[in-house]
Amino acid sequence: MRIRRSNYPSEALVEFSGRVHQPPPHGLPPHRVGLTITLARVPQLRLALNQIDSRVGDLAGNAEAIVRWTRHSAEQGAHLVAFPEMALTGYPVEDLALRSSFVAASRAALRSLAARLADEGFGELPVLVGYLDRSATAQPKYGQPAGAPRNAAAVLYGGDVVLGFAKHHLPNYGVFDEFRYFVPGETLPVLRLHGVDIAFAICEDLWQDGGRVPAARSARAGLLLSVNASPYERNKDDTRLELVRKRAQEAGCTTAYLAMTGGQDDLVFDGDSIVVDRDGEVVARAPQFTEECVVLDLELPAAAADAPAAGEVVDDGLRIDRVVLSEAPLPAYPAERRGTRAKPLDDDEEVYSALVTGLRAYVGKNGFESVLIGLSGGIDSALVAAIACDAVGAEHVYGVSMPSKYSSDHSRDDAAELARRTGLNYRTVPIGPMFDAYMGALGLSGLAEENLQSRLRGTTLMAISNQEGHIVLAPGNKSELAVGYSTLYGDSVGAYGPIKDVYKTSVFRLAEWRNRSARERGQTPPIPDNSITKPPSAELRPGQVDTDSLPDYPVLDAILELYVDRDRGADEIVAGGFDAELVKKTLRMVDRAEYKRRQYPPGTKISPKGFGKDRRLPITSGWRE
């Protein structure tokens, strides 16, 4: 006896052949006979995971995108369509969640979306959508009143909302304040579709132990589908993959992790949606930083006859909320959709793509059309200019060289060369006459004289911005922001800081990667080599270089990474091999610069602890360790 596959993957055929023992008719010799038996089919399901970008508060625009991507999914023959966490409202909604009018509008938009999907012919196609809801009953153990907001998702079918649920685990770390806004869900939602039980989860439900993952196993689910809006962080793709593998094994079923892409304020979402089988093997993986519809055919176990009934309580006190749409499996069909298996980006390309995505989203979603950059000829402004050209197109990037009497010839030449290589719009506005007028009136010297030059450049950029409508990009990097090596109302002016969360050593590495990438594609490298190789300098006094005031950047960044990103104290850092006096000086600079950082514009977050929501320290503090 042997088992082979039929042409339809969901059918197993058993072939039997053997010698017949009773005498054959008509005195013929014994002969072999064959028998083929078709066993019960394994249920099939074509899943469409729509990795899309949403804009916070744009209910109409987001709904339109959901309809458009649902139409595309239906054209691919999908049986279940899914969208990311809070796709209808955008994420994070922050204090909009506390506005009852916005919650009501979200709920109304969900009902309208369900009706529209049915009107457009998709009523028999279940669609999972994340949105903002409110609780129906009080939650006394969390001290929340009835009607408190909920981070929720719903299955739309037949023009109605047939299954709704709220996020069970609420994150309260880093950029997340979900305990501030939401109350948790207390159910395990299960949808029976074409003979398969599908359990649902929302983002943190996978990132934390317990809850819906073990509950999915107890419910005998054949598929666990989690919708997410998990912000990008450097190296998170590796962590995410291992997490999904682990949770699939814990849940005992195929697990799909659908993620958002795009950008919102200082957050970037990289997509990278993943599907793994119950053993943790990757079935499909979407590309990063792009909208994508991943369509794949899955063979899943049939719903168990002894699965817990609706209303039963399983792991973590979760009550099963089961909705049955169809008990019978689909007729067997050829499994043609295998999904994509995108190759992950290398580390530098991934970070650079995040910076481009963040800037593009901030400019586009806020209705701006062009950006303005002060070009010094240095590495920071050069990298920002390259990112801007990749994000919005060189024709929408305006660069201004603002030389003073201390500006070197090579810096002016490097700024002009950058403009030539990239094709951005370029002009020169000398600040010498303005500087002389201020000096004649105020008689400044020393640091005040140096900072005046930076502030004149900031004023010039803001004046051009005001006149022509470009938004100004601040070129400061994380190393400078950390130690306060910037001038308030000078080089820190702007609407957005693209490299705000990038240490100086990474600035050099990203610039080199961008040039290398251009060469590999046969293009002109955008950043002049001299901008990369020359010693960094603010050029505010004769012969000035950054190391006059700061340690070498590799040493400085290593100390900052421990203090800022990992919250290590002075003693721990010194124990790591750093000079005690240097550590003390560096930490003192960081602590004293908090007031400057509070006034710096938002910028793309790429690290686990960026300046802003991640790292919230008092401006006034007597603690110096």
XYZ file of C-alpha atoms in Angstrom:
625
model
C 0.000 0.000 0.000
C 1.258 3.496 -0.715
C -0.118 7.030 -0.364
C 0.278 9.637 -3.059
C -1.034 13.114 -3.690
C -3.718 13.755 -6.226
C -3.670 16.755 -8.551
C -5.604 18.588 -5.865
C -3.416 19.084 -2.795
C -6.317 18.703 -0.392
C -7.060 15.138 -1.530
C -5.094 12.108 -0.347
C -5.369 8.988 -2.513
C -4.594 5.543 -1.122
C -3.591 2.930 -3.695
C -3.787 -0.761 -2.740
C -2.457 -3.632 -4.778
C -1.936 -7.325 -3.841
C -2.387 -10.952 -4.873
C -5.895 -12.379 -4.909
C -6.017 -15.553 -2.850
C -9.243 -17.090 -4.021
C -9.120 -18.849 -7.362
C -9.847 -16.585 -10.305
C -12.727 -17.447 -12.633
C -12.337 -19.607 -15.738
C -9.230 -21.310 -14.330
C -6.976 -18.358 -15.067
C -3.761 -17.970 -13.014
C -3.791 -15.664 -9.971
C -3.385 -11.994 -10.886
C -2.878 -8.657 -9.164
C -5.646 -6.097 -8.781
C -5.481 -2.425 -7.773
C -7.835 -0.399 -5.674
C -7.789 3.372 -5.190
C -9.620 4.985 -2.268
C -10.126 8.722 -1.889
C -10.005 9.747 1.757
C -11.586 12.822 3.316
C -10.132 16.049 2.025
C -8.025 18.414 4.106
C -9.824 21.789 4.132
C -8.279 24.472 1.955
C -8.350 28.228 2.425
C -6.986 31.043 0.284
C -5.885 33.832 2.611
C -5.216 37.436 1.544
C -3.071 39.488 3.925
C -3.139 43.149 2.962
C -0.045 44.912 4.270
C -1.165 48.525 3.778
C -0.448 52.068 4.976
C -3.111 54.044 6.874
C -3.300 57.690 7.899
C -4.487 58.495 11.420
C -7.926 60.082 11.453
C -8.569 59.687 7.716
C -11.548 57.363 8.059
C -12.817 57.974 4.530
C -9.416 57.575 2.895
C -8.581 54.461 4.874
C -11.973 52.917 4.106
C -11.409 53.608 0.417
C -8.059 51.815 0.592
C -9.670 48.831 2.341
C -12.309 48.553 -0.380
C -9.669 48.827 -3.104
C -7.448 46.142 -1.578
C -10.460 43.919 -0.874
C -11.382 44.149 -4.543
C -7.845 43.125 -5.451
C -7.985 40.236 -2.971
C -11.305 39.046 -4.398
C -9.824 39.101 -7.900
C -7.126 36.746 -6.589
C -9.818 34.342 -5.406
C -9.357 34.955 -1.674
C -11.679 33.278 0.841
C -10.638 35.464 3.798
C -9.254 38.999 3.598
C -7.385 40.698 6.442
C -6.104 44.210 7.168
C -3.734 45.455 9.906
C -4.432 46.650 13.429
C -6.536 49.841 13.445
C -6.304 50.053 9.648
C -9.585 51.992 9.516
C -8.478 54.707 11.957
C -4.718 54.631 11.515
C -2.272 53.931 14.342
C -1.471 55.251 16.881
C -4.524 57.447 17.451
C -3.162 58.709 20.784
C -5.584 61.104 22.550
C -8.054 60.915 19.671
C -9.117 57.729 21.457
C -10.381 59.912 24.308
C -12.685 61.904 22.026
C -16.099 60.278 22.034
C -16.831 61.877 18.663
C -13.898 60.073 17.076
C -14.824 56.743 18.645
C -18.389 57.159 17.378
C -17.097 58.084 13.917
C -14.892 54.976 13.849
C -17.806 52.723 14.741
C -20.023 54.365 12.140
C -17.288 54.081 9.501
C -16.989 50.351 10.233
C -20.717 49.802 9.699
C -20.649 51.876 6.513
C -17.668 49.886 5.283
C -19.485 46.600 5.878
C -22.470 47.848 3.896
C -20.328 49.166 1.066
C -18.390 45.927 0.732
C -21.694 44.088 0.359
C -22.983 46.635 -2.153
C -19.856 46.159 -4.250
C -20.351 42.408 -4.399
C -18.096 41.299 -1.570
C -20.796 40.444 0.946
C -19.928 36.728 0.901
C -16.233 37.423 1.444
C -15.290 37.813 5.141
C -13.019 40.817 5.738
C -11.095 41.381 8.978
C -10.520 45.073 9.779
C -8.881 46.827 12.742
C -10.654 49.909 14.141
C -11.375 51.916 17.314
C -14.317 50.677 19.376
C -15.699 51.213 22.876
C -16.583 48.752 25.593
C -20.204 47.872 26.148
C -19.885 47.170 29.875
C -17.910 48.484 32.815
C -14.488 47.049 33.594
C -14.250 47.538 37.360
C -10.963 45.698 37.841
C -9.274 48.222 35.562
C -11.197 51.174 36.932
C -12.617 52.040 33.526
C -16.209 53.104 32.948
C -18.556 51.636 30.397
C -17.845 53.091 26.985
C -14.060 53.159 27.463
C -12.141 52.975 24.160
C -10.919 49.675 22.775
C -8.277 48.738 20.249
C -10.517 46.380 18.289
C -10.993 44.387 15.116
C -14.072 42.988 13.424
C -15.065 40.506 10.750
C -17.348 42.075 8.129
C -19.649 39.725 6.238
C -22.989 40.002 4.491
C -23.084 43.760 4.993
C -22.805 43.457 8.759
C -20.324 43.108 11.617
C -20.506 39.410 12.511
C -17.634 39.140 14.997
C -15.877 41.805 17.042
C -13.115 41.647 19.626
C -10.601 43.846 21.438
C -6.878 43.517 22.060
C -6.253 41.435 25.173
C -2.669 42.364 26.084
C -2.148 46.144 26.201
C 1.452 47.358 25.816
C 2.640 50.059 28.186
C 6.316 50.624 27.321
C 8.400 52.566 24.817
C 6.108 54.514 22.505
C 3.024 52.617 23.718
C 0.502 54.114 26.146
C -2.337 51.677 25.591
C -3.201 51.414 29.279
C -3.853 55.159 29.086
C -6.443 54.706 26.373
C -7.929 51.231 26.157
C -9.528 48.468 28.173
C -8.610 44.880 27.256
C -10.689 42.292 25.456
C -11.666 39.181 27.406
C -12.642 36.807 24.595
C -10.963 34.406 22.218
C -12.634 35.161 18.874
C -12.991 32.116 16.626
C -14.419 32.154 13.116
C -15.429 28.864 11.508
C -14.976 29.328 7.798
C -15.171 26.540 5.202
C -14.720 23.932 7.896
C -11.688 25.584 9.544
C -11.572 27.276 12.953
C -9.616 30.533 12.788
C -8.580 32.289 16.009
C -7.763 35.999 15.969
C -5.321 38.152 17.928
C -4.058 41.743 17.866
C -0.332 42.586 17.966
C 0.678 42.529 21.651
C -1.361 39.357 22.069
C 1.583 37.643 20.363
C 4.379 39.677 21.936
C 3.374 38.780 25.498
C 3.216 35.284 26.942
C -0.132 33.720 27.733
C -3.539 34.865 26.582
C -4.699 34.173 23.073
C -1.785 32.013 21.938
C -2.327 29.129 24.392
C -6.070 29.793 24.179
C -5.908 29.143 20.429
C -4.391 25.751 21.137
C -7.087 24.980 23.715
C -9.728 26.017 21.186
C -8.220 23.545 18.648
C -7.851 26.340 16.086
C -6.457 25.464 12.676
C -5.131 28.978 12.035
C -4.110 31.842 14.311
C -4.275 35.201 12.518
C -2.770 38.239 14.247
C -3.190 41.791 12.911
C -0.479 44.260 13.868
C 0.764 47.847 13.773
C 4.173 47.146 15.254
C 6.599 50.084 14.735
C 9.944 49.488 13.102
C 13.134 49.236 15.117
C 16.584 48.280 13.932
C 17.018 44.455 13.912
C 13.368 43.904 14.839
C 12.780 41.763 11.753
C 14.892 38.967 13.216
C 13.156 39.219 16.584
C 9.760 39.206 14.903
C 10.467 36.095 12.881
C 11.589 34.130 15.917
C 8.550 35.356 17.851
C 6.093 34.185 15.193
C 7.840 30.815 14.947
C 7.663 30.360 18.702
C 4.006 31.351 18.923
C 3.022 29.010 16.089
C 4.557 26.113 17.959
C 2.839 27.173 21.187
C -0.514 27.585 19.467
C -0.062 24.305 17.614
C -1.292 25.717 14.327
C -0.326 27.753 11.286
C 0.165 31.363 12.368
C -0.153 34.458 10.192
C 1.330 37.769 11.328
C -0.071 40.669 9.257
C 1.704 43.998 9.758
C 1.155 47.622 8.796
C 3.555 49.535 6.570
C 4.206 53.249 6.025
C 4.812 56.036 8.521
C 2.984 58.115 11.108
C 4.708 61.121 12.701
C 7.985 59.747 14.108
C 7.012 56.071 13.748
C 7.746 53.864 10.766
C 6.032 50.544 10.013
C 8.026 48.157 7.871
C 5.459 45.493 7.026
C 7.404 42.221 6.852
C 4.232 40.162 7.292
C 4.992 36.499 7.994
C 3.138 33.179 7.768
C 4.630 30.057 9.358
C 3.292 26.547 9.714
C 2.691 24.852 13.062
C 6.315 23.725 13.183
C 7.627 27.251 12.687
C 8.664 26.877 9.054
C 8.185 30.011 6.960
C 5.399 29.661 4.408
C 5.331 33.265 3.163
C 7.025 36.555 3.973
C 6.186 39.988 2.578
C 8.773 42.626 1.622
C 9.597 45.501 3.946
C 8.488 49.131 3.536
C 5.981 48.523 0.764
C 2.271 47.906 0.443
C 1.613 44.330 -0.562
C -1.193 41.798 -0.826
C 0.125 38.382 0.175
C -2.185 35.683 -1.195
C -1.545 32.071 -0.324
C -3.341 28.764 -0.309
C -3.265 26.925 2.984
C -4.171 23.369 3.907
C -5.510 23.479 7.435
C -6.944 20.930 9.838
C -10.699 20.562 9.898
C -12.559 22.031 12.828
C -12.455 19.561 15.697
C -15.733 17.938 16.629
C -14.802 18.229 20.301
C -13.611 21.872 20.127
C -14.734 23.980 23.121
C -18.154 25.471 22.594
C -18.946 29.164 22.454
C -19.041 30.596 25.940
C -16.506 28.183 27.416
C -13.611 29.739 29.300
C -10.075 28.712 28.333
C -6.571 30.030 29.071
C -6.125 33.361 30.864
C -9.860 33.540 31.568
C -10.699 34.107 27.909
C -14.237 33.221 26.866
C -14.625 31.637 23.453
C -16.699 33.776 21.096
C -17.377 31.553 18.102
C -19.142 32.503 14.895
C -19.880 29.881 12.231
C -20.043 31.086 8.646
C -19.650 27.740 6.853
C -19.177 24.215 8.195
C -18.422 22.412 4.936
C -14.947 22.552 3.380
C -14.575 24.057 -0.049
C -14.564 21.802 -3.093
C -10.989 20.832 -3.880
C -9.110 23.300 -6.068
C -5.535 23.554 -7.386
C -3.333 25.357 -4.862
C -1.837 28.008 -7.136
C -1.065 30.760 -4.619
C 2.044 30.137 -2.586
C 2.617 33.677 -1.345
C 5.874 35.563 -1.554
C 9.107 34.864 0.292
C 10.795 38.228 0.198
C 14.455 38.367 1.091
C 15.046 40.566 4.157
C 17.035 43.746 3.568
C 20.564 43.979 4.903
C 21.012 46.140 7.990
C 22.121 49.398 6.339
C 19.580 49.189 3.516
C 16.854 48.484 6.070
C 17.706 51.543 8.189
C 18.049 53.767 5.123
C 14.695 52.548 3.793
C 13.101 53.333 7.147
C 14.457 56.889 7.029
C 13.158 57.385 3.496
C 9.758 55.931 4.403
C 9.452 58.098 7.513
C 10.236 61.333 5.709
C 8.028 60.514 2.731
C 5.091 59.758 5.015
C 5.554 62.908 7.099
C 5.735 65.152 4.042
C 2.906 63.500 2.123
C 0.455 62.865 4.950
C 0.778 66.429 6.217
C 0.054 67.917 2.806
C 3.482 69.365 2.036
C 4.990 69.305 -1.427
C 8.642 70.253 -0.988
C 11.465 70.363 1.552
C 14.267 72.834 2.306
C 17.715 71.943 3.622
C 20.702 74.035 4.642
C 23.678 72.498 2.833
C 26.972 72.939 4.665
C 29.024 70.505 2.639
C 29.191 68.228 5.680
C 28.095 64.628 6.074
C 24.875 65.243 8.020
C 23.217 67.647 5.594
C 24.476 65.547 2.673
C 22.828 62.390 4.031
C 19.606 64.259 4.796
C 19.592 65.625 1.241
C 20.076 62.144 -0.230
C 17.257 60.764 1.914
C 15.007 63.659 0.887
C 15.696 63.139 -2.823
C 14.856 59.446 -2.485
C 11.750 60.224 -0.439
C 10.081 63.016 -2.416
C 12.131 63.394 -5.599
C 15.029 65.779 -6.246
C 12.730 68.241 -7.987
C 10.957 68.801 -4.666
C 14.145 69.297 -2.652
C 15.620 72.785 -2.204
C 19.139 73.237 -0.857
C 20.651 76.470 0.396
C 24.343 77.113 0.984
C 24.817 79.866 3.578
C 28.550 80.512 3.825
C 30.146 82.783 6.394
C 33.710 84.104 6.530
C 34.691 80.891 8.309
C 33.268 78.557 5.661
C 35.990 76.710 3.787
C 36.186 76.591 0.030
C 35.879 72.801 0.066
C 32.633 73.001 2.068
C 31.089 75.338 -0.496
C 32.346 73.123 -3.312
C 31.033 69.971 -1.615
C 27.557 71.493 -1.207
C 27.483 72.486 -4.877
C 28.765 69.052 -5.922
C 26.006 67.354 -3.916
C 23.427 69.477 -5.731
C 24.961 68.590 -9.087
C 24.985 64.865 -8.325
C 21.421 64.691 -7.025
C 19.764 67.310 -9.240
C 18.130 69.130 -6.323
C 17.345 72.842 -6.528
C 20.284 74.866 -5.257
C 21.105 78.437 -4.313
C 23.660 80.355 -2.264
C 22.733 82.984 0.330
C 25.849 84.391 2.074
C 25.214 85.348 5.697
C 28.250 87.637 5.971
C 26.352 90.940 5.614
C 23.742 89.848 8.168
C 26.450 88.671 10.553
C 28.334 91.974 10.310
C 25.157 93.949 11.011
C 24.411 91.931 14.155
C 27.989 92.108 15.354
C 28.043 95.865 14.872
C 24.883 96.212 16.911
C 25.613 93.660 19.657
C 29.380 93.303 19.862
C 29.281 89.556 20.528
C 32.282 87.288 21.047
C 33.181 83.666 21.782
C 30.352 81.147 21.840
C 27.708 83.835 21.335
C 29.464 84.884 18.121
C 29.621 81.285 16.934
C 25.976 80.603 17.681
C 24.883 83.806 15.966
C 26.039 82.344 12.653
C 23.949 79.216 13.199
C 20.903 81.267 14.201
C 21.228 83.488 11.138
C 21.182 80.361 8.994
C 18.127 79.102 10.857
C 16.352 82.425 10.372
C 17.248 82.430 6.679
C 15.834 78.948 6.175
C 12.628 79.747 8.029
C 12.197 82.959 6.026
C 12.546 81.083 2.733
C 10.194 78.404 4.051
C 7.646 81.069 4.967
C 7.965 82.734 1.582
C 7.992 79.664 -0.671
C 6.110 77.019 1.305
C 8.828 74.381 1.771
C 9.209 72.642 5.107
C 12.647 72.835 6.680
C 14.512 69.640 7.542
C 16.769 69.709 10.600
C 20.059 67.854 9.951
C 21.021 66.987 13.546
C 22.026 63.420 14.393
C 21.493 61.478 17.621
C 25.043 61.989 18.869
C 24.716 65.771 18.639
C 21.264 65.785 20.178
C 22.437 63.600 23.029
C 25.230 65.923 24.153
C 23.588 69.199 23.143
C 26.052 69.903 20.323
C 23.570 72.067 18.453
C 22.257 75.612 18.549
C 18.719 76.356 19.642
C 16.877 78.260 16.891
C 19.884 77.664 14.654
C 20.732 74.260 13.173
C 17.881 72.797 15.232
C 15.121 74.692 13.396
C 12.797 72.733 11.177
C 9.620 70.690 10.898
C 11.254 67.264 10.813
C 14.608 65.680 11.670
C 15.203 62.702 9.354
C 18.384 61.490 11.114
C 17.404 62.497 14.657
C 17.691 58.861 15.830
C 20.902 58.023 13.928
C 24.242 58.112 15.737
C 27.112 59.856 13.939
C 29.001 56.627 13.275
C 25.861 55.282 11.585
C 25.570 58.482 9.548
C 28.923 57.718 7.948
C 27.993 54.072 7.388
C 24.658 54.969 5.761
C 26.281 57.550 3.506
C 28.825 54.968 2.357
C 26.051 52.417 1.795
C 24.001 54.881 -0.275
C 26.963 55.657 -2.506
C 27.889 51.979 -2.836
C 24.288 51.121 -3.704
C 24.274 53.761 -6.436
C 27.499 52.420 -7.933
C 26.113 48.883 -7.976
C 23.136 50.142 -9.993
C 25.329 52.113 -12.384
C 24.178 55.460 -10.969
C 26.048 58.515 -9.733
C 26.712 58.314 -5.971
C 24.791 61.233 -4.453
C 27.195 62.165 -1.638
C 30.624 63.656 -2.466
C 33.465 61.520 -1.137
C 35.003 64.567 0.532
C 31.883 65.039 2.664
C 32.447 61.524 4.019
C 36.215 61.602 4.510
C 36.906 65.091 5.887
C 36.846 65.710 9.677
C 33.391 66.867 10.827
C 33.228 70.577 11.667
C 30.585 73.217 12.366
C 32.983 75.816 10.845
C 31.934 78.545 13.266
C 35.528 79.589 14.028
C 38.882 79.180 12.257
C 40.124 75.580 12.115
C 37.248 74.220 14.200
C 36.547 70.468 14.237
C 33.993 68.496 16.281
C 36.688 66.735 18.313
C 37.643 70.098 19.843
C 34.508 69.710 21.964
C 33.671 66.018 21.759
C 35.406 62.642 22.011
C 36.018 60.706 18.813
C 32.608 59.624 17.575
C 33.155 55.854 17.858
C 33.966 56.284 21.559
C 31.233 58.851 22.152
C 28.578 56.734 20.427
C 29.543 53.633 22.381
C 29.061 55.529 25.655
C 25.805 57.100 24.460
C 24.402 53.772 23.331
C 24.903 52.417 26.859
C 23.558 55.482 28.644
C 20.728 56.546 26.337
C 19.564 53.317 24.734
C 20.258 50.844 27.543
C 19.843 53.069 30.630
C 23.206 52.013 32.063
C 24.601 54.116 34.899
C 28.052 55.702 35.089
C 29.617 52.901 37.121
C 28.404 50.229 34.708
C 29.741 52.176 31.728
C 33.155 52.700 33.342
C 33.240 49.009 34.207
C 32.854 48.360 30.498
C 36.321 49.807 29.908
C 35.688 53.524 29.358
C 37.663 56.322 30.999
C 35.904 57.502 34.167
C 36.417 61.224 33.538
C 35.275 60.931 29.938
C 32.141 59.070 31.024
C 31.389 61.661 33.696
C 31.814 64.527 31.227
C 29.691 62.841 28.563
C 26.836 61.994 30.915
C 26.866 65.533 32.268
C 26.475 66.899 28.724
C 23.594 64.516 28.038
C 21.725 65.448 31.205
C 22.159 69.184 30.698
C 20.877 69.070 27.116
C 17.409 67.738 27.935
C 15.842 71.185 27.487
C 17.275 71.402 23.970
C 15.951 68.021 22.958
C 12.457 68.947 24.103
C 12.479 71.742 21.528
C 13.838 69.687 18.654
C 11.426 68.681 15.873
C 10.116 65.111 15.521
C 12.131 62.662 13.467
C 12.085 59.080 12.274
C 12.512 56.532 15.072
C 14.764 53.602 14.188
C 16.121 52.518 17.590
C 14.473 50.874 20.590
C 14.906 54.144 22.514
C 14.689 57.335 20.506
C 14.492 60.815 21.967
C 10.825 61.621 22.520
C 8.161 59.164 23.652
C 10.690 56.391 24.282
C 12.923 58.363 26.620
C 11.038 60.652 28.977
C 13.269 62.320 31.527
C 12.641 65.482 33.523
C 14.290 68.675 32.313
C 14.892 69.751 35.900
C 16.657 67.031 37.857
C 19.297 66.733 40.559
C 20.193 63.156 39.642
C 23.559 62.913 37.891
C 24.517 59.256 37.524
